Coordinates of C-alpha atoms in Angstrom, one line a residue:
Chain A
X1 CA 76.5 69.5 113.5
X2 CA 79.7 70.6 115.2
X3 CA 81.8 70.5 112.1
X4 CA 78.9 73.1 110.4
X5 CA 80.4 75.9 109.6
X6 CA 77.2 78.0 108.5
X7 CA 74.7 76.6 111.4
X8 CA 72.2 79.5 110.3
X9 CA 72.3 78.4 106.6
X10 CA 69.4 75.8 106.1
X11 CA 70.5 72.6 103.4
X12 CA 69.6 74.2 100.6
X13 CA 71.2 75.1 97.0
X14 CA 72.8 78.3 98.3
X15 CA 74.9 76.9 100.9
X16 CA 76.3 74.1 98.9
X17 CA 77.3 76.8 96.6
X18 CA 79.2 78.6 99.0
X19 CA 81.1 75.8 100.7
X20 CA 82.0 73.9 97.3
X21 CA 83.1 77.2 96.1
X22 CA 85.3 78.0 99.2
X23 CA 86.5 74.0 99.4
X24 CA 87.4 74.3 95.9
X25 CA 89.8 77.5 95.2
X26 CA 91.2 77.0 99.2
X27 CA 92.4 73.1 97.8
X28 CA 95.8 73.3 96.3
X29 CA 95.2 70.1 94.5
X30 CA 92.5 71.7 93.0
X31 CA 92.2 73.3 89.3
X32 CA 90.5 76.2 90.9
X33 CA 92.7 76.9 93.4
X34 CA 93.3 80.5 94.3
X35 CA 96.5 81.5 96.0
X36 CA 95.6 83.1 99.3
X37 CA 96.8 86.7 98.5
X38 CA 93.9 86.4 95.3
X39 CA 91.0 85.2 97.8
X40 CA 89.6 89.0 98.0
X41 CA 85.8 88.8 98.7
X42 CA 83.5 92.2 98.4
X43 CA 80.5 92.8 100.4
X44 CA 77.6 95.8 99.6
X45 CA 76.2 96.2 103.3
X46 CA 72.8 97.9 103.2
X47 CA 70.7 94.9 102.4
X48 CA 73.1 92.8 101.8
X49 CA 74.9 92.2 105.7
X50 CA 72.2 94.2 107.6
X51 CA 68.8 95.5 107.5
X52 CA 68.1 98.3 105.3
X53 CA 64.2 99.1 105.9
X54 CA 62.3 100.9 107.1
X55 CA 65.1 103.2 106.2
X56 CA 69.0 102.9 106.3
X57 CA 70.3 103.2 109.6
X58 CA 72.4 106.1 108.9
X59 CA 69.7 108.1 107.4
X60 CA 67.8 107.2 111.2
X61 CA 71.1 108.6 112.1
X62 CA 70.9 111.4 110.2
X63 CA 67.2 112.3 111.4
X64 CA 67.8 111.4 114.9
X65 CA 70.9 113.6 114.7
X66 CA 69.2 116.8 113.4
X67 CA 66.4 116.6 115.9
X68 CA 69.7 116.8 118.7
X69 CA 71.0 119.4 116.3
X70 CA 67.7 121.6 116.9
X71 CA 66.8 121.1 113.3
X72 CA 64.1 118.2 113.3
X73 CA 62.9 117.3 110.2
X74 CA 60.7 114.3 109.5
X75 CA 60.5 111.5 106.7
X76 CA 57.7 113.1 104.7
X77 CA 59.6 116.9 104.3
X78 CA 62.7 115.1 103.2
X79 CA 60.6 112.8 100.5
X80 CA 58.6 116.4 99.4
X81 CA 62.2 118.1 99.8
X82 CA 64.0 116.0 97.5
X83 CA 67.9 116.1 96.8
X84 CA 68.4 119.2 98.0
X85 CA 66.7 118.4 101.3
X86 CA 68.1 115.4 101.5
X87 CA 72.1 117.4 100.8
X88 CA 70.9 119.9 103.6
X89 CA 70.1 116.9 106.2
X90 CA 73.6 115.4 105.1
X91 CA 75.7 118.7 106.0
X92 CA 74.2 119.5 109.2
X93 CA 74.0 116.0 110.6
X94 CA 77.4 114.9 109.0
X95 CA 79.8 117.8 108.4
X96 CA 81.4 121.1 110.5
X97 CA 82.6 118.4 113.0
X98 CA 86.4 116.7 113.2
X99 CA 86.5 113.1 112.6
X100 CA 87.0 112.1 115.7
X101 CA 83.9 114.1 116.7
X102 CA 81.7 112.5 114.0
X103 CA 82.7 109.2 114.9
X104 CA 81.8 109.3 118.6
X105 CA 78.4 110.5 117.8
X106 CA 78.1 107.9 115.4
X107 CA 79.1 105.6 118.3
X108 CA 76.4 107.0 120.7
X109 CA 73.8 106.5 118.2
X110 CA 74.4 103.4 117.5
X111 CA 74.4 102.2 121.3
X112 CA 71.3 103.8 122.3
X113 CA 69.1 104.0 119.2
X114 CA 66.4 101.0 118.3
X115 CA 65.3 99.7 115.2
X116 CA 61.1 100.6 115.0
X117 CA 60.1 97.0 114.0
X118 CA 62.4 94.6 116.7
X119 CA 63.6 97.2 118.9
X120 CA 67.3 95.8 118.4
X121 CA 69.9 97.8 118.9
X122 CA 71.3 98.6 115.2
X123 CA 74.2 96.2 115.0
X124 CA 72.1 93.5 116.3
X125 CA 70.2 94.0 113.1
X126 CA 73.4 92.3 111.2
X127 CA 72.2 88.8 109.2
X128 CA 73.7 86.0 111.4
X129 CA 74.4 84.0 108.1
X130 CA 76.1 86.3 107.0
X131 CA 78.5 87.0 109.9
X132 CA 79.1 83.2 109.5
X133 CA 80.0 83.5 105.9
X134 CA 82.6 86.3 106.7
X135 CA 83.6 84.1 109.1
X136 CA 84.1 81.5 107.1
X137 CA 85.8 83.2 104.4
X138 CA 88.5 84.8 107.1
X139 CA 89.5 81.2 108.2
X140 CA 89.5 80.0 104.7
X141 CA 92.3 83.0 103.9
X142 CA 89.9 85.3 102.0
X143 CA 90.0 89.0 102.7
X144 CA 86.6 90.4 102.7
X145 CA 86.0 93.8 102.0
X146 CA 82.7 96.4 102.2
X147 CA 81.7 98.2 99.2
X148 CA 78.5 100.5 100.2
X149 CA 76.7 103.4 99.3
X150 CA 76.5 104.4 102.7
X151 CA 79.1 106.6 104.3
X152 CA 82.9 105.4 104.9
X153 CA 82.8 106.9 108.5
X154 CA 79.3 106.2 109.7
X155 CA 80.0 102.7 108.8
X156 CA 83.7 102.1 110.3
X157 CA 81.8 103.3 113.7
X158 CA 80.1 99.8 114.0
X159 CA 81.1 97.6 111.1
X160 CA 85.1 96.9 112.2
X161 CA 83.6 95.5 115.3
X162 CA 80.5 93.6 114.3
X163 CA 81.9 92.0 111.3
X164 CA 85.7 91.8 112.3
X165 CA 86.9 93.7 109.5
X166 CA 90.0 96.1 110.1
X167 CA 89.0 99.9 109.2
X168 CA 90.5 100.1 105.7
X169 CA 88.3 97.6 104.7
X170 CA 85.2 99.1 105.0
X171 CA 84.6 101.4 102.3
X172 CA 81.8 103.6 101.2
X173 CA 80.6 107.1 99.9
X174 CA 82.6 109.9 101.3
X175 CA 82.2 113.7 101.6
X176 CA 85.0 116.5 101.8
X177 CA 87.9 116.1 105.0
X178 CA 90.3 119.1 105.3
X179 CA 93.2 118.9 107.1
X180 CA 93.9 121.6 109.1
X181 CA 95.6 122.7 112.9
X182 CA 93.2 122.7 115.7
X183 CA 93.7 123.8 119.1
X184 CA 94.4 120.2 120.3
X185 CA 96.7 119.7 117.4
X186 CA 96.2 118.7 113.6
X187 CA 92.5 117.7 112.9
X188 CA 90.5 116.3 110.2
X189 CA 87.0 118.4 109.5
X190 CA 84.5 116.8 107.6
X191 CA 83.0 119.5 104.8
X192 CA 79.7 119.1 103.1
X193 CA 81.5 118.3 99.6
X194 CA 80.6 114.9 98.4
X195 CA 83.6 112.7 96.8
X196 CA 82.4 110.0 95.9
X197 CA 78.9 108.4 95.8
X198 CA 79.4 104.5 96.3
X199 CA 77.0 103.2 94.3
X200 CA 76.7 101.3 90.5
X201 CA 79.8 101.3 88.5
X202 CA 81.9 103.7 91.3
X203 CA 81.8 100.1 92.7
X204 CA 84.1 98.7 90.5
X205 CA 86.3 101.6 90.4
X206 CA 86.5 102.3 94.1
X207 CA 87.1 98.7 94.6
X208 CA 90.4 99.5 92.3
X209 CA 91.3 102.2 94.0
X210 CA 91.3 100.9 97.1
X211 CA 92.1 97.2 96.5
X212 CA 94.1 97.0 93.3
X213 CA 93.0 93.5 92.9
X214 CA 89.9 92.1 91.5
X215 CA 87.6 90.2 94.0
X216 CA 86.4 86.1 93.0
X217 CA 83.8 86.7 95.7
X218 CA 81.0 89.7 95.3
X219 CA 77.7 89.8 96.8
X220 CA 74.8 92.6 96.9
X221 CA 71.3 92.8 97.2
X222 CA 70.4 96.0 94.4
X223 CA 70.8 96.7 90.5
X224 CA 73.8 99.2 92.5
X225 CA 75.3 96.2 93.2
X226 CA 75.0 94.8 89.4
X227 CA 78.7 96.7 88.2
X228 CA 80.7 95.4 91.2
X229 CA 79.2 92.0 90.5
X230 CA 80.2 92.2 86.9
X231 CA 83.3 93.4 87.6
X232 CA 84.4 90.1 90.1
X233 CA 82.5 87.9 87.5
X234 CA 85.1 88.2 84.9
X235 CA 88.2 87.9 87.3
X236 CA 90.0 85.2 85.0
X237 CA 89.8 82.8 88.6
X238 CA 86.6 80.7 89.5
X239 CA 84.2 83.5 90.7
X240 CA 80.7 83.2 93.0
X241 CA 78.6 85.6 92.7
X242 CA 75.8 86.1 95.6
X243 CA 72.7 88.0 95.3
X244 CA 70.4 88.2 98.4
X245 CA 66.7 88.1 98.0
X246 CA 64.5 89.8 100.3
X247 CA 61.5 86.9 100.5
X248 CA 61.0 86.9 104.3
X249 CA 58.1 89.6 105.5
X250 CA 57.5 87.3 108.7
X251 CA 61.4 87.4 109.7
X252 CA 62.7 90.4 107.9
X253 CA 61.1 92.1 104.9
X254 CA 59.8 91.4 101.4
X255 CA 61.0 93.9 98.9
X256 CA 62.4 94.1 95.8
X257 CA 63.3 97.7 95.7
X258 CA 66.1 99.9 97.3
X259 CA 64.1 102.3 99.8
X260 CA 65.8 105.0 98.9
X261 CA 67.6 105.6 95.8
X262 CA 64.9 103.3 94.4
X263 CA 67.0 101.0 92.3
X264 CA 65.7 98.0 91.8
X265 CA 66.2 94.4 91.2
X266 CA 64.9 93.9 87.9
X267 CA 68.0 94.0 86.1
X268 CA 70.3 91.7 88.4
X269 CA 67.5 89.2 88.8
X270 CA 67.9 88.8 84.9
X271 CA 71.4 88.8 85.1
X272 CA 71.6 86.5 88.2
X273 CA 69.2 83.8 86.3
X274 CA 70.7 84.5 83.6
X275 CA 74.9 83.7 84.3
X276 CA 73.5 81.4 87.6
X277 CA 74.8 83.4 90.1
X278 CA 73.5 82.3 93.4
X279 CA 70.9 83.9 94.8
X280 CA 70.0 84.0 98.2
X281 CA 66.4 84.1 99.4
X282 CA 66.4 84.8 102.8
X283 CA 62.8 82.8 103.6
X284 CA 63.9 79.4 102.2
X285 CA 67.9 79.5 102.7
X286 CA 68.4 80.9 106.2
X287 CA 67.1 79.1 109.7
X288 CA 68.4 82.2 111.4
X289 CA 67.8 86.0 110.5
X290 CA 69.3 88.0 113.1
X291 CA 72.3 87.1 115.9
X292 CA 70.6 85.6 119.2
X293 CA 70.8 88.8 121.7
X294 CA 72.8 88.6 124.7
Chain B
X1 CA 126.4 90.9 112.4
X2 CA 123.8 88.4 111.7
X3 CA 121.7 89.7 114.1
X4 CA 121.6 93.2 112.7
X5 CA 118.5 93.9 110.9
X6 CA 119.5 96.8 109.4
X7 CA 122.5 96.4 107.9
X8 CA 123.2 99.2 105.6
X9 CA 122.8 101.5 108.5
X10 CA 125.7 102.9 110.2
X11 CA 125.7 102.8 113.6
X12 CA 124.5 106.2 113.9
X13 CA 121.3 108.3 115.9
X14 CA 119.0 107.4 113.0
X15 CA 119.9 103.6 113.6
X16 CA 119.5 103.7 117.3
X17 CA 116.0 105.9 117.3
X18 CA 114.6 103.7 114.6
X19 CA 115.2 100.3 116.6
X20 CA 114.9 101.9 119.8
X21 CA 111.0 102.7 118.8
X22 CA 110.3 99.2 117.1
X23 CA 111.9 97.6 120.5
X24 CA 109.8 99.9 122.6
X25 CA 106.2 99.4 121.0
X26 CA 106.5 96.0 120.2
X27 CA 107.6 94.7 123.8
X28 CA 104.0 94.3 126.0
X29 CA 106.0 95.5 128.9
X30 CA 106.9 98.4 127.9
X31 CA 104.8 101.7 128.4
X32 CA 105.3 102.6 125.2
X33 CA 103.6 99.0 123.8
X34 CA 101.2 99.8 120.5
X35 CA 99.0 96.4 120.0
X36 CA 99.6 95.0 116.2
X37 CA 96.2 96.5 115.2
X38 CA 97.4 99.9 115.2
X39 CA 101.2 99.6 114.2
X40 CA 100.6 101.6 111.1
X41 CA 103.8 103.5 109.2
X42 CA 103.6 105.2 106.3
X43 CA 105.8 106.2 103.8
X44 CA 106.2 108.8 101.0
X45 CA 107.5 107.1 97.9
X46 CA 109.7 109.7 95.8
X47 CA 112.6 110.8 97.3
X48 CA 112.0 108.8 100.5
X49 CA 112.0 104.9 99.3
X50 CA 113.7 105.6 96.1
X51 CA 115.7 108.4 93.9
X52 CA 113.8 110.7 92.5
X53 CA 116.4 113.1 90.7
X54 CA 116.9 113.8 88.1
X55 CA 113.3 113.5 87.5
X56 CA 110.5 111.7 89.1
X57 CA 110.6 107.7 87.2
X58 CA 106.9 108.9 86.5
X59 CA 107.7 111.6 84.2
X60 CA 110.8 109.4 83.0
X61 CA 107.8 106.9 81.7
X62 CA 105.7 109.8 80.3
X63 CA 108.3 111.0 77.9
X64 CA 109.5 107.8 77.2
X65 CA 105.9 106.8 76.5
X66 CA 104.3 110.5 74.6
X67 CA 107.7 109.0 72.0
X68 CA 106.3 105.6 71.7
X69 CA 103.0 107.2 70.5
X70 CA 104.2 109.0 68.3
X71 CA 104.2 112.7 69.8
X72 CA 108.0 113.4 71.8
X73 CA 108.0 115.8 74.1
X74 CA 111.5 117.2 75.5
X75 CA 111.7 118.4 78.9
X76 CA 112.5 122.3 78.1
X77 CA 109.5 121.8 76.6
X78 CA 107.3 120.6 79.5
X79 CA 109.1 123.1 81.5
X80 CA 108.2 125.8 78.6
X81 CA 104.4 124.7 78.8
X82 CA 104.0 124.6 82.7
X83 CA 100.7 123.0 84.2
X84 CA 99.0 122.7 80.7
X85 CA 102.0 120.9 79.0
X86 CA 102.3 118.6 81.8
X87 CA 98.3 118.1 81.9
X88 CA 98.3 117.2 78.0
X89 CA 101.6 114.7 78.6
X90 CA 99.3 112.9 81.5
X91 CA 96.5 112.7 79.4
X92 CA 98.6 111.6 76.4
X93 CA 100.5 109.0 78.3
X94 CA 97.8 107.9 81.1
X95 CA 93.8 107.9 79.7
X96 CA 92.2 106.0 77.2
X97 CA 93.7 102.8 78.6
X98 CA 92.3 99.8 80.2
X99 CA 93.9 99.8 83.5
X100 CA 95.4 96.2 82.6
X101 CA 96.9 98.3 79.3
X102 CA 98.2 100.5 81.4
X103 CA 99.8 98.4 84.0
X104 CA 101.1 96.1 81.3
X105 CA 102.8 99.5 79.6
X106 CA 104.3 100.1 83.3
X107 CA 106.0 96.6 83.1
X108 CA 107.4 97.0 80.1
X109 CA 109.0 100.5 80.5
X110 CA 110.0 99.1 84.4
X111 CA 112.0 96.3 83.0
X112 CA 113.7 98.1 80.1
X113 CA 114.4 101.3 81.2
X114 CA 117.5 102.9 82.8
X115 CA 117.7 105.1 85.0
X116 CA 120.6 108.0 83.2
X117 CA 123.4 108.1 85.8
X118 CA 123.7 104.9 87.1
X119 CA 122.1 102.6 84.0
X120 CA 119.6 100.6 87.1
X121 CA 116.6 99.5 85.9
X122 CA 114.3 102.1 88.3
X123 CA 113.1 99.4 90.8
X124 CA 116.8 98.5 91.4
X125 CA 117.0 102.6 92.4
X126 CA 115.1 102.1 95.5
X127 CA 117.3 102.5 99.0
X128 CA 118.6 99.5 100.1
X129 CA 118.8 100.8 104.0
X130 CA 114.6 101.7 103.7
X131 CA 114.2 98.1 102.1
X132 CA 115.6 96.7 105.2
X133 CA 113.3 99.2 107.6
X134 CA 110.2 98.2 106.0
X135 CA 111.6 94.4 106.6
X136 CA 112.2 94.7 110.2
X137 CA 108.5 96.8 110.5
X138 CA 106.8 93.8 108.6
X139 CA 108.4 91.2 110.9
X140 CA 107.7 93.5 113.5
X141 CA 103.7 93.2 113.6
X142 CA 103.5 96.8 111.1
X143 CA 101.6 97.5 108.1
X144 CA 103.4 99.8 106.1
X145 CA 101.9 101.6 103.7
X146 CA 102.5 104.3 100.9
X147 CA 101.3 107.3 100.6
X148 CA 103.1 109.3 97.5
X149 CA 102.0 112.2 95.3
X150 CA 103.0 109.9 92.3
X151 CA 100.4 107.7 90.3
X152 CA 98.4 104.9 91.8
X153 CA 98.2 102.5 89.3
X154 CA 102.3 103.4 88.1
X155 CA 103.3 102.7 91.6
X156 CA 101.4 99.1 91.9
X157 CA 103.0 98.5 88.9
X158 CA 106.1 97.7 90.8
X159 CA 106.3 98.8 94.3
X160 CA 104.1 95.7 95.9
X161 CA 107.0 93.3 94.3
X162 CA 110.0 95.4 95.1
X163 CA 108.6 96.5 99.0
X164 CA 106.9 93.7 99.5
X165 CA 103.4 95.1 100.0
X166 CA 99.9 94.2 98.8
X167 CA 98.5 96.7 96.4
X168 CA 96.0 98.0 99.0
X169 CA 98.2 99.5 100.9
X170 CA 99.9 101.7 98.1
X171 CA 98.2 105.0 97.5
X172 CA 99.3 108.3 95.5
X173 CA 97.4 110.5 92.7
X174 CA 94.7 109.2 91.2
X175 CA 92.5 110.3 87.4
X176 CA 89.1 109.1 87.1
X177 CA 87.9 105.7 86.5
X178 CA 84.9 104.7 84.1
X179 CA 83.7 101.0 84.3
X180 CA 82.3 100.2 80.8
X181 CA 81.6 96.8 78.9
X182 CA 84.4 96.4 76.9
X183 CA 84.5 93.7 74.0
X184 CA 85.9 90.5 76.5
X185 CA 83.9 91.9 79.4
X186 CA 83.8 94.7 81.5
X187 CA 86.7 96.8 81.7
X188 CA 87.8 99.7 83.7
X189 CA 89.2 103.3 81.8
X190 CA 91.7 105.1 82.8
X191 CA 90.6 108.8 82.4
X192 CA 91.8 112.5 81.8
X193 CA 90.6 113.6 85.1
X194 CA 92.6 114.5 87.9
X195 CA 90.9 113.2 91.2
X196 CA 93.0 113.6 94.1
X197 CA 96.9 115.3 94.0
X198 CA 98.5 113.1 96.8
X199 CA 100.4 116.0 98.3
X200 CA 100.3 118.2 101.2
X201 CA 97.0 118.0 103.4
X202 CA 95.6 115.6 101.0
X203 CA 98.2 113.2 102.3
X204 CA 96.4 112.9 105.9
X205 CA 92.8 112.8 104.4
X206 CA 94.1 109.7 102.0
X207 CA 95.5 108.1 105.2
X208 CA 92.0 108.6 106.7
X209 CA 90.3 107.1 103.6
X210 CA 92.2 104.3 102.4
X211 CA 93.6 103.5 106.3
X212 CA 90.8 104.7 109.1
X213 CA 93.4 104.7 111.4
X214 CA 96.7 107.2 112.5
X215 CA 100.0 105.8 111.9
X216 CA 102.3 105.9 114.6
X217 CA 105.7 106.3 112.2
X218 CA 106.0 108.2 109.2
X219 CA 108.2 109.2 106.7
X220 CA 109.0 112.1 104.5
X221 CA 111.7 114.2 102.7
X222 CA 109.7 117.4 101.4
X223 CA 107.6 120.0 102.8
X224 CA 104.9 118.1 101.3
X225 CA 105.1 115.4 103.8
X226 CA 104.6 117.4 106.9
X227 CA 100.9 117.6 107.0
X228 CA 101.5 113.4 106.9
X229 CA 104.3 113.5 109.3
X230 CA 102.7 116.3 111.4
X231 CA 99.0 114.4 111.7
X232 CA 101.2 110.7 112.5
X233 CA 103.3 112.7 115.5
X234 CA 99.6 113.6 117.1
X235 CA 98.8 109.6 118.2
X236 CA 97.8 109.3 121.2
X237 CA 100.2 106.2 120.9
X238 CA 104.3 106.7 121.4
X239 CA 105.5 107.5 117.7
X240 CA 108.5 108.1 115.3
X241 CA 108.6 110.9 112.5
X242 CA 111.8 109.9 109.9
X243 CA 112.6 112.7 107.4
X244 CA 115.2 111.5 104.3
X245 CA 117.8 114.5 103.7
X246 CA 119.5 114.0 100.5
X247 CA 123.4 114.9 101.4
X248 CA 125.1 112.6 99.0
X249 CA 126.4 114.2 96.2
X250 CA 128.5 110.9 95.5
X251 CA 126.4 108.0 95.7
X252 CA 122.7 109.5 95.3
X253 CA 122.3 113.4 94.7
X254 CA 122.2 116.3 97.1
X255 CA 119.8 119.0 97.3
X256 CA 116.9 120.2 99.0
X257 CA 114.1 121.2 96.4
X258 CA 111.6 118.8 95.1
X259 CA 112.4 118.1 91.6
X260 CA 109.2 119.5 89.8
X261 CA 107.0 120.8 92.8
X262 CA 109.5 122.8 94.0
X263 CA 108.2 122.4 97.5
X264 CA 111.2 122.7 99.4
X265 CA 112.4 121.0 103.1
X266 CA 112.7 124.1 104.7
X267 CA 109.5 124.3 106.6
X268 CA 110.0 120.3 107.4
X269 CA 113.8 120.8 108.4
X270 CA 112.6 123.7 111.2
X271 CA 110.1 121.2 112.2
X272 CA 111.9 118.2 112.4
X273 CA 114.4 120.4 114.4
X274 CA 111.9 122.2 117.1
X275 CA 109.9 118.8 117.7
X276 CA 113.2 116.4 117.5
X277 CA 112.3 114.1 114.8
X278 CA 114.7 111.5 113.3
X279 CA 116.9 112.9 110.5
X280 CA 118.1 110.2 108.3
X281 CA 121.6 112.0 106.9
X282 CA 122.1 109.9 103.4
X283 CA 125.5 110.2 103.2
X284 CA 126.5 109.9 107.0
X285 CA 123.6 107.1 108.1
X286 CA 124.2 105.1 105.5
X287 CA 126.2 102.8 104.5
X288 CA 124.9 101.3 101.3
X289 CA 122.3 103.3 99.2
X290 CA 121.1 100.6 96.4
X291 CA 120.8 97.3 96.7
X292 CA 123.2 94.8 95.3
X293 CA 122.5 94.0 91.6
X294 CA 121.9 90.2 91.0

């Protein structure tokens, strides 16, 4: 099994999918091959690369951070608090500081926080498949790329390391930044505005903005993710589409609903039987969930 | 000479600090060494990679285009209208396109039109002497990117072919996107909105988004480059600041007010002086300006 490149991927339909795919637009002799500039592959994260329940790890984050702040507030007052609480927990825990500030609390956190359920740092809770697959996919010449509805910064803090992406490729929602001199020299503040909320069809057009190209590779794990898998579907290359199911309440969780924003699945399991895009389901596919720990 | 890389450079100050760096952080035993990771440079487009006089090739392709549709607009007129006029020519000439209508609208004007004083087609009005910089940085271990006040999708249009650079890594104004099912598929729209003016302090908050990281060489010619230039000079990393002055009445133009900003280089040409940044003279630095025409 030296020569397996996905070791954590059991023999099933979903990993033939993805290495006949790769094997077939990397082949030059091939009628699907894709010249290597073309191989752009986009990734949603929450759910899709990592662990997204009980919560999202930047909304533990978030909590974790007000309660440092001086401003605890717990799960239940947020849910009865609705968007407006939820836009007050955002600018305390995530605006009034540089940059460079937010990113080194962001760093703390993720060090010395646990997940509730394995007591794994954070980034250990990354799918080990899927580091595999990105893995893959780098040697094979592919650019891969993170589309999320979590934040841009929050995410570069752990995401450029534990998936081996540079910076600019990991792309989410994003609040205000102003420019301005501090007493150190130029800063950048974050400011409670939010840009852009990464989620549905913003997918598609962020992924324009910020790629210019359109991916052959897309996977997700939501109906969010349903636009930005449209959008790499129709690329006028061979396409895969990959849509993780969550099947695995022994290993991981069984859900079929985003824990947050409350999107479902409904509609891209329809679409996912319906074009056969390849769906993942975590119980039958994977022998491995999370990374061995060190 | 076939060793020179930068051969339409005189053998001037500019030549010398501009090789001089690229020696410095590229050789891992110098103190100055910047690992490959973070060799980032950016660039301002207009004025600084290519001419931008008599009027920005944007606007050129506007009123070239607001004919082709059926509703001309003269300059004095624009002028005469102000921010409105200019608002309703962008929206005329840039929304309620497919992005792939659009781009395909930029290739056409690109490869017919002439630029009024010297009859170039406008890629063919870019500056030879920066062509060959953003050579030497590429074979140097730097990603160069661009960050311009002029349109996203016009500048992808031709500046990945003619600088060599993958559409991610060149940024400038940007409307809104809507991602809709159009009849072969889905379909991106350009538009009326205005979403982010790539001037000014925005220019160091793009860098942040679309980058995550601080360049270490920048490069300008208007007072809307400094907060770019300004933010690149405060690495922590050894780094180069390059500001374009426009001296050559002969071969290029000379002057030092943006065309239709007006933003001047008055506040950039004190700062350039007090902090000793590279002042690339046109007419005494270099000794070709355009590049041969095959």
């Amino acid at each position: 099994m030296g020569n397996d490149q996905l070791p954590s991927w059991r023999n099933t339909h979903a990993k033939h999918a993805v290495t006949e795919f790769v094997a077939a637009v990397t082949d030059p002799g091939s009628a699907d091959f894709v010249a290597e500039a073309d191989r752009i592959a986009v990734f949603d994260n929450d759910g899709t690369l990592w662990t997204e329940l009980p919560m999202y790890a930047q909304l533990a984050f978030a909590l974790d951070r007000a309660a440092e702040l001086g401003h605890p507030v717990s799960l239940d007052e947020l849910h009865a608090g609705g968007m407006p609480a939820l836009v007050d927990l955002v600018t305390l825990t995530h605006a009034g500081v540089t940059t460079a500030e937010f990113d080194a609390a962001c760093r703390r956190w993720l060090a010395s926080a646990r997940h509730p359920r394995t007591g794994r740092p954070y980034p250990a809770m990354v799918y080990q498949p899927m580091l595999e697959l990105l893995a893959l996919l780098d040697r094979s010449g592919f650019s891969c790329w993170i589309f999320s509805g979590g934040g841009t910064d929050f995410m570069r803090a752990f995401a450029s390391e534990v998936y081996g992406l540079p910076p600019h490729r990991i792309i989410g929602s994003v609040g205000g930044i102003e420019f301005r001199a501090g007493p150190g020299g130029p800063e950048l503040v974050k400011t409670a505005a939010i840009q852009v909320i990464n989620d549905g069809p913003q997918k598609p057009a962020s992924i324009h903005a910020h790629i210019g190209q359109r991916p052959i590779l897309a996977a997700g794990n939501t109906d969010g993710d349903l636009p930005m898998l449209d959008w790499a579907s129709a690329s006028p290359h061979r396409t895969l589409q990959l849509v993780v199911r969550h099947t695995d309440a022994e290993r991981e969780y069984a859900y079929d609903r985003d824990p947050i924003l409350g999107s479902g699945t409904g509609q891209l399991d329809a679409i996912a039987a319906a074009h056969e895009w390849t769906v993942i389901d975590m119980a039958a596919d994977w022998s491995a969930v999370y990374p061995a720990l060190s």
